[in-house]
mmCIF file of C-alpha atoms in Angstrom:
data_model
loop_
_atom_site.group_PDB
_atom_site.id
_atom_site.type_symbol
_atom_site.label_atom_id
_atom_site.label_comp_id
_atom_site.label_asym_id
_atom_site.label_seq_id
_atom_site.Cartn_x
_atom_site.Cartn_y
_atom_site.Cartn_z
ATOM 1 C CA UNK A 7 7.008 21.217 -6.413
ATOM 2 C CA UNK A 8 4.049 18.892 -7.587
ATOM 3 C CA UNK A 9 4.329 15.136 -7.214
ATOM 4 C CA UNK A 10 2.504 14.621 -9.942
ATOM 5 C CA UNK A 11 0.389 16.727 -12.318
ATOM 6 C CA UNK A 12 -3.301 15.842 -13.767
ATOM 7 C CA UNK A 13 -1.729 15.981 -17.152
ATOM 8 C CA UNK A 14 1.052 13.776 -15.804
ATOM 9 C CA UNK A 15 -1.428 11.258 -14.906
ATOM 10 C CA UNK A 16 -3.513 11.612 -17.760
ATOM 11 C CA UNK A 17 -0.745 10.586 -19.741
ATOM 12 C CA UNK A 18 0.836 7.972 -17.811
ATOM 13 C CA UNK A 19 -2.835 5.957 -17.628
ATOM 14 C CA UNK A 20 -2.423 6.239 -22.214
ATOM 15 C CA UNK A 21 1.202 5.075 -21.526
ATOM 16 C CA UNK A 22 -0.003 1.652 -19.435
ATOM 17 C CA UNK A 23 -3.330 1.908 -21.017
ATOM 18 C CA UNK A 24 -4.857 1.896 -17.729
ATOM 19 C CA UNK A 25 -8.870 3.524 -17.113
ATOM 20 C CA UNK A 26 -9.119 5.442 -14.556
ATOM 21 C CA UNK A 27 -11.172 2.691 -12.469
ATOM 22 C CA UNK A 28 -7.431 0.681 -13.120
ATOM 23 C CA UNK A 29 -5.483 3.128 -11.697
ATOM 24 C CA UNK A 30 -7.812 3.995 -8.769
ATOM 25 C CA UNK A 31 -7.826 0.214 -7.939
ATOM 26 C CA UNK A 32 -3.926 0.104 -7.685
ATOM 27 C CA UNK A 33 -3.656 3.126 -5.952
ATOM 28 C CA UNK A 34 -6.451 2.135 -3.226
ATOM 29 C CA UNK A 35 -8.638 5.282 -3.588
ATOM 30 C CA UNK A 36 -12.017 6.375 -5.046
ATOM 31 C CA UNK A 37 -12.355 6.300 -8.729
ATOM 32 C CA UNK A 38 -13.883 9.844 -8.583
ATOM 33 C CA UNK A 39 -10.655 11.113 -6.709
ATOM 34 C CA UNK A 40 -8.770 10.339 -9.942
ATOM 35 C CA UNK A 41 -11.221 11.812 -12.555
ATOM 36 C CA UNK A 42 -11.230 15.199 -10.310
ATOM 37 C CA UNK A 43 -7.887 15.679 -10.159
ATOM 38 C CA UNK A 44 -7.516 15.049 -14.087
ATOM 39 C CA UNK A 45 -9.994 17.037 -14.969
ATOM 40 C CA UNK A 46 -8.240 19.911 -12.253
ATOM 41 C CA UNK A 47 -12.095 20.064 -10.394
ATOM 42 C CA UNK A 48 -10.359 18.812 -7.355
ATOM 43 C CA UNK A 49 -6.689 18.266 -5.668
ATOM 44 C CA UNK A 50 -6.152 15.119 -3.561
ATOM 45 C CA UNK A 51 -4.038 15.603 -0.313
ATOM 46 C CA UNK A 52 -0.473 15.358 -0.795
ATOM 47 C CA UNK A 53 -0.417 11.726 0.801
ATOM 48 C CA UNK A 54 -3.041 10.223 -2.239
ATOM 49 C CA UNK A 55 -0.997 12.172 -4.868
ATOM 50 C CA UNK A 56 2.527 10.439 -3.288
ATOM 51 C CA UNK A 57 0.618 7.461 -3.576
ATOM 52 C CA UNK A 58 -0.662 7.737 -7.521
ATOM 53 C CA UNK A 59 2.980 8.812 -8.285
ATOM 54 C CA UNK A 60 4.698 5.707 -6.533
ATOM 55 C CA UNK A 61 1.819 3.181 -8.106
ATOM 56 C CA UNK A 62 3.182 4.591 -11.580
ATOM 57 C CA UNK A 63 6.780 4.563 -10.789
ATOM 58 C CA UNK A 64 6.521 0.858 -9.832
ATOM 59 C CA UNK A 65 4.638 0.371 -12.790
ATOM 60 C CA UNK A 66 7.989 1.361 -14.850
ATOM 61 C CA UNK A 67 6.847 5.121 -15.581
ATOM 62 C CA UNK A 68 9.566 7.862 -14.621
ATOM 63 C CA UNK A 69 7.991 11.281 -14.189
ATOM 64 C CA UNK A 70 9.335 14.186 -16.066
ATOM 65 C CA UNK A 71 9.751 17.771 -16.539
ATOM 66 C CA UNK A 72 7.142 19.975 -18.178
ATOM 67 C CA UNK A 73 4.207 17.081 -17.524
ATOM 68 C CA UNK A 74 6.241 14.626 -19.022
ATOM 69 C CA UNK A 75 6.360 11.141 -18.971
ATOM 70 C CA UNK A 76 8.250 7.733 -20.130
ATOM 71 C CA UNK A 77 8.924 4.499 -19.312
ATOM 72 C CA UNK A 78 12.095 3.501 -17.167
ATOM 73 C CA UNK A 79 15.229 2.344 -19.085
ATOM 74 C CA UNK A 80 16.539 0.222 -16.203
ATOM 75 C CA UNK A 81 15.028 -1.199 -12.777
ATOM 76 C CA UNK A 82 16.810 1.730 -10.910
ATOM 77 C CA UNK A 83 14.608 4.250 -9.497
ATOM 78 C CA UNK A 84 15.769 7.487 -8.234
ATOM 79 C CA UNK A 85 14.124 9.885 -5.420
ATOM 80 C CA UNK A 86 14.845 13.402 -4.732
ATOM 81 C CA UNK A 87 14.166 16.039 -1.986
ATOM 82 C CA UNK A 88 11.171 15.734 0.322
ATOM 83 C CA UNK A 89 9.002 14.939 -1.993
ATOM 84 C CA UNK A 90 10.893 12.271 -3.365
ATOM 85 C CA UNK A 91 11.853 10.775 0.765
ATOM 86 C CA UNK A 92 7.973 10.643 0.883
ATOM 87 C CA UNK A 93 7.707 8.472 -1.606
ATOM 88 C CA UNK A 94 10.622 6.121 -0.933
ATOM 89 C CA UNK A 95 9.174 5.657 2.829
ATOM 90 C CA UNK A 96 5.803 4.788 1.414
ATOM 91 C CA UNK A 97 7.891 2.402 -1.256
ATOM 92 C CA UNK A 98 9.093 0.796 1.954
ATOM 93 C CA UNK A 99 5.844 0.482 3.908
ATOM 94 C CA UNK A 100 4.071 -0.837 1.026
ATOM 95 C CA UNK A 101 6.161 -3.669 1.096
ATOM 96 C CA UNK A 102 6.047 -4.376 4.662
ATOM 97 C CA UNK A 103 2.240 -4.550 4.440
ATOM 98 C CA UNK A 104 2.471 -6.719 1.336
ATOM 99 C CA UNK A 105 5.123 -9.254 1.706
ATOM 100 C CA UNK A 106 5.949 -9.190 5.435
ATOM 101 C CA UNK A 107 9.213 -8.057 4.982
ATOM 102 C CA UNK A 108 12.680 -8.366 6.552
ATOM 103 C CA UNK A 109 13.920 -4.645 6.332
ATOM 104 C CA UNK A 110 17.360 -4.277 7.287
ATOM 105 C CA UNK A 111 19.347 -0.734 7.000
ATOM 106 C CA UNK A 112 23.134 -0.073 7.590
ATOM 107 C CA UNK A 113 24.709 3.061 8.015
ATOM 108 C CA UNK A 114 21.937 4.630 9.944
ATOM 109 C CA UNK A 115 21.970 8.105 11.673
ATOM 110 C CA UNK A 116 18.528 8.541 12.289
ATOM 111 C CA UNK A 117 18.743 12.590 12.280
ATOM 112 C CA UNK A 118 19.006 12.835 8.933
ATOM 113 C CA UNK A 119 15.719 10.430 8.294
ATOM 114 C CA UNK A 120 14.060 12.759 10.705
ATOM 115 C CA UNK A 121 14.831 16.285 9.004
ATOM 116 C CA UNK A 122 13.390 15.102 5.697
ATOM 117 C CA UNK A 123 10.481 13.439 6.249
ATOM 118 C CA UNK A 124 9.835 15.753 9.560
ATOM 119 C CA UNK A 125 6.177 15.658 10.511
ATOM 120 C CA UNK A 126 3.220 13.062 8.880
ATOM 121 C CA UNK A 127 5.422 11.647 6.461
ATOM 122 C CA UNK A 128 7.994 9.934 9.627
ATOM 123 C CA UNK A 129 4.546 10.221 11.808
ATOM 124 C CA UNK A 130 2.496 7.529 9.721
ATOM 125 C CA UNK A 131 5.659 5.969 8.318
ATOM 126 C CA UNK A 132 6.523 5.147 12.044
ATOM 127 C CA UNK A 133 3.100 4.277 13.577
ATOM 128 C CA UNK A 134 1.999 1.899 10.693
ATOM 129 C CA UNK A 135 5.345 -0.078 10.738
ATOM 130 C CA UNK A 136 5.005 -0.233 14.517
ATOM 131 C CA UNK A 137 1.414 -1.443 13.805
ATOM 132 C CA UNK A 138 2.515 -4.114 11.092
ATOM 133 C CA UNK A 139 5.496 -5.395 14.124
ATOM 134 C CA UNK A 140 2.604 -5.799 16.793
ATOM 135 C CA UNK A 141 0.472 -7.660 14.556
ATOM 136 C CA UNK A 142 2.494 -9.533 11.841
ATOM 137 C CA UNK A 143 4.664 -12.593 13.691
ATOM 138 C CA UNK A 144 8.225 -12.945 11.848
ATOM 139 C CA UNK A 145 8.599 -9.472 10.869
ATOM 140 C CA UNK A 146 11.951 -8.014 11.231
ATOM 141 C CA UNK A 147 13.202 -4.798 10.779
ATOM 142 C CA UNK A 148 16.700 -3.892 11.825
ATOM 143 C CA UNK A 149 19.084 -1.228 11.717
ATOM 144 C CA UNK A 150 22.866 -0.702 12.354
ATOM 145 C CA UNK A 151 24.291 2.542 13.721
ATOM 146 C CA UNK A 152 27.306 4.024 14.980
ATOM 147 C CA UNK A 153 28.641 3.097 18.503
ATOM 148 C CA UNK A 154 27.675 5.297 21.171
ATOM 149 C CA UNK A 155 24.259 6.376 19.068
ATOM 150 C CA UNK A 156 21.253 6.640 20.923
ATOM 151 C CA UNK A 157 19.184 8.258 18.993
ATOM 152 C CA UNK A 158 16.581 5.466 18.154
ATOM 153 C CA UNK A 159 13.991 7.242 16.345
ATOM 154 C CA UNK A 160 11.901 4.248 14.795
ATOM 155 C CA UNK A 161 12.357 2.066 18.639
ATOM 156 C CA UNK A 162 8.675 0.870 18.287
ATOM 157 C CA UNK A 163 9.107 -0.965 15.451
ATOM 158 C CA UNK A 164 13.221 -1.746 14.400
ATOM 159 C CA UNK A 165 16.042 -3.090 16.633
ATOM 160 C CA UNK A 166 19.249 -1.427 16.974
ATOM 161 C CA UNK A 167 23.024 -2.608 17.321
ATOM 162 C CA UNK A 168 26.349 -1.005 16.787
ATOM 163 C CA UNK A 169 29.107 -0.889 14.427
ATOM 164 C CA UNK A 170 32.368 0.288 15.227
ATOM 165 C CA UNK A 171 33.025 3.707 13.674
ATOM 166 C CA UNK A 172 35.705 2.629 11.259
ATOM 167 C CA UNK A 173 33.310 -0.112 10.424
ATOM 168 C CA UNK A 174 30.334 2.535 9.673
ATOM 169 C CA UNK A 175 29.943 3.686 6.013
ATOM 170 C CA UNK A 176 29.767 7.065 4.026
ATOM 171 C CA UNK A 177 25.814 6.529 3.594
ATOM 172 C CA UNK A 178 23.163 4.298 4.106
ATOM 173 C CA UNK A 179 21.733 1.711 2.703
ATOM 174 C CA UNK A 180 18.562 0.198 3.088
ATOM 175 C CA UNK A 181 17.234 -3.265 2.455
ATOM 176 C CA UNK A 182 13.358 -4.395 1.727
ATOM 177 C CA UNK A 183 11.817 -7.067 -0.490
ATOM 178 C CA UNK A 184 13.893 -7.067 -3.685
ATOM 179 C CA UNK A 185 14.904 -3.885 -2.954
ATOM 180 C CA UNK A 186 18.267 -2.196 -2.599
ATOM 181 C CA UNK A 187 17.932 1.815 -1.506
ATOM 182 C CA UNK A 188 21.614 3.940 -1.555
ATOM 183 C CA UNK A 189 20.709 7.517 -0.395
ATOM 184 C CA UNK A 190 22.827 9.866 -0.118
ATOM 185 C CA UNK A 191 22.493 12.964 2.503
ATOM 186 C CA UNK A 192 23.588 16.559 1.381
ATOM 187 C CA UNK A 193 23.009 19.570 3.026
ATOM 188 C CA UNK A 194 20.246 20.940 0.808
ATOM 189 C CA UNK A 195 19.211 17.522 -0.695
ATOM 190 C CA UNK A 196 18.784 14.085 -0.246
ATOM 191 C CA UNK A 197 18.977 11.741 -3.209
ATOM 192 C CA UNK A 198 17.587 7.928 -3.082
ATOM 193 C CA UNK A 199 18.913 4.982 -5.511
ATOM 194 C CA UNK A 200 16.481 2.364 -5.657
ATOM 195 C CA UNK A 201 18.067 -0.758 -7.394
ATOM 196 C CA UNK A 202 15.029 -3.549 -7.766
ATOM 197 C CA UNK A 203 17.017 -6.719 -8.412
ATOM 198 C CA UNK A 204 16.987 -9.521 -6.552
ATOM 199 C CA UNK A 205 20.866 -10.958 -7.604
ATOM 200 C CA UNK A 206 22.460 -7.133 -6.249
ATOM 201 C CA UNK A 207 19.719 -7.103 -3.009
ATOM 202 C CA UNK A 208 20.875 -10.791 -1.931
ATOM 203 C CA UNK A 209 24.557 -9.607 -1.934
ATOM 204 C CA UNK A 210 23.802 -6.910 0.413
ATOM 205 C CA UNK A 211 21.530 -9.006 2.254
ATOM 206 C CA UNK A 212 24.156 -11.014 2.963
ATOM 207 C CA UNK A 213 26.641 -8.298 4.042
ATOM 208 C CA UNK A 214 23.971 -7.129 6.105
ATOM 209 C CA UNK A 215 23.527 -10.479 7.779
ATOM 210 C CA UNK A 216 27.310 -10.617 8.343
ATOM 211 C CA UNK A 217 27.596 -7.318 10.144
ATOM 212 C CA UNK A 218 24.894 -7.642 11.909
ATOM 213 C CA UNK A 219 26.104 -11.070 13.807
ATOM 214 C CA UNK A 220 29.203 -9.278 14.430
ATOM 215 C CA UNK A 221 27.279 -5.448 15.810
ATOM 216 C CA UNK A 222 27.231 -5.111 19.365
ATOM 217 C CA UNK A 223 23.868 -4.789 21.320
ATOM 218 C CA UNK A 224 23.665 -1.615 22.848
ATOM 219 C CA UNK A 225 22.502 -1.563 26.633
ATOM 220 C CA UNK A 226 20.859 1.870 26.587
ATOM 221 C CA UNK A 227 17.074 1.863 26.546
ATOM 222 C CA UNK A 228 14.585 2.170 24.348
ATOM 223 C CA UNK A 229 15.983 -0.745 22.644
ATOM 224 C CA UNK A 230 14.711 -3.741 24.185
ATOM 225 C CA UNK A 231 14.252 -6.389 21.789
#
């Protein structure tokens, strides 16, 4: 499955009326990368094209079937399958390296963040967010997980407690800049709600902030925050 196609991006530039030189600035890459994939001379690697498809999805444009495109009806933004995880985790990172960022997940199992972005997309996910925690003072990232979990995938860069297991919910959610993310884990899929509104990501700040004084630090290493 594509990310994105040339005609895709052809036609979401005439939606935004974005030049290619606009596009290639918000996306961080050469100019030239863009006009060879549109004209279909050249194919970027899979990380650029995640990153062209994410600038345009944050830019209100919802990719469709059949090199389709339109603008977003409402500020939710949904993910699907791998390709769709990649996207979401570069969603996240961009905001860490922009704002700073107090990313706070509940519900975590970590297994199920490792099958689907298994390999570079967890890899540089993992190592720049452990980068931005070395270097950035005040940044936070924090997850809760069941009690009795020790499977602390992300330990260079979050800190883990525990909820009780009545306490811990049917799927995660996950918390960053204005950001509210519900996924939802199925065998064969994974599916990822991204509300942007800052009214609905306050309340479950807050909830966040409430379970979290109340989680239990767990005493088995690598978590030693």
């Amino acid at each position: 499955m594509d990310v994105i196609t040339p005609a895709q991006c052809r036609a979401a530039r005439a939606l935004l009326n974005w030049s290619q030189p606009d596009l290639a600035r918000r996306c961080g890459v050469h100019v030239q990368t863009i006009s060879n994939f549109e004209h279909e001379t050249s194919t970027p690697t899979k990380t650029t094209l995640t990153r062209i498809a994410l600038t345009l999805a944050n830019e209100g444009v919802e990719l469709g079937k059949h090199d389709g495109v339109k603008r977003k009806s409402s500020d939710i933004a949904t993910f699907k399958g791998k390709e769709g995880f990649a996207l979401f985790r570069l969603d996240v990172l961009e905001a860490a390296q922009r704002d700073g960022a107090d990313i706070c997940i509940s519900n975590l199992d970590e297994r199920l963040f490792d099958k689907w972005g298994e390999g570079d997309v967890n890899d540089n996910y993992r190592n720049a967010m452990a980068e931005i925690r070395k270097t950035r003072p005040g940044f936070k990232f924090r997850s809760l997980s069941k009690k009795g979990d020790t499977h602390f995938s992300a330990h260079r860069h979050s800190e883990y407690r525990w909820v009780d297991p009545e306490q811990f919910g049917e799927f995660p959610f996950y918390i960053y800049g204005t950001k509210t993310a519900m996924i939802l884990f199925e065998r064969d899929n994974i599916e990822i709600f991204v509300i942007n509104h800052p009214v609905v990501t306050g309340f479950f700040r807050a909830k966040f902030e409430k379970d979290w004084s109340r989680a239990e630090q767990p005493d088995t290493p690598p978590n030693t925050f």
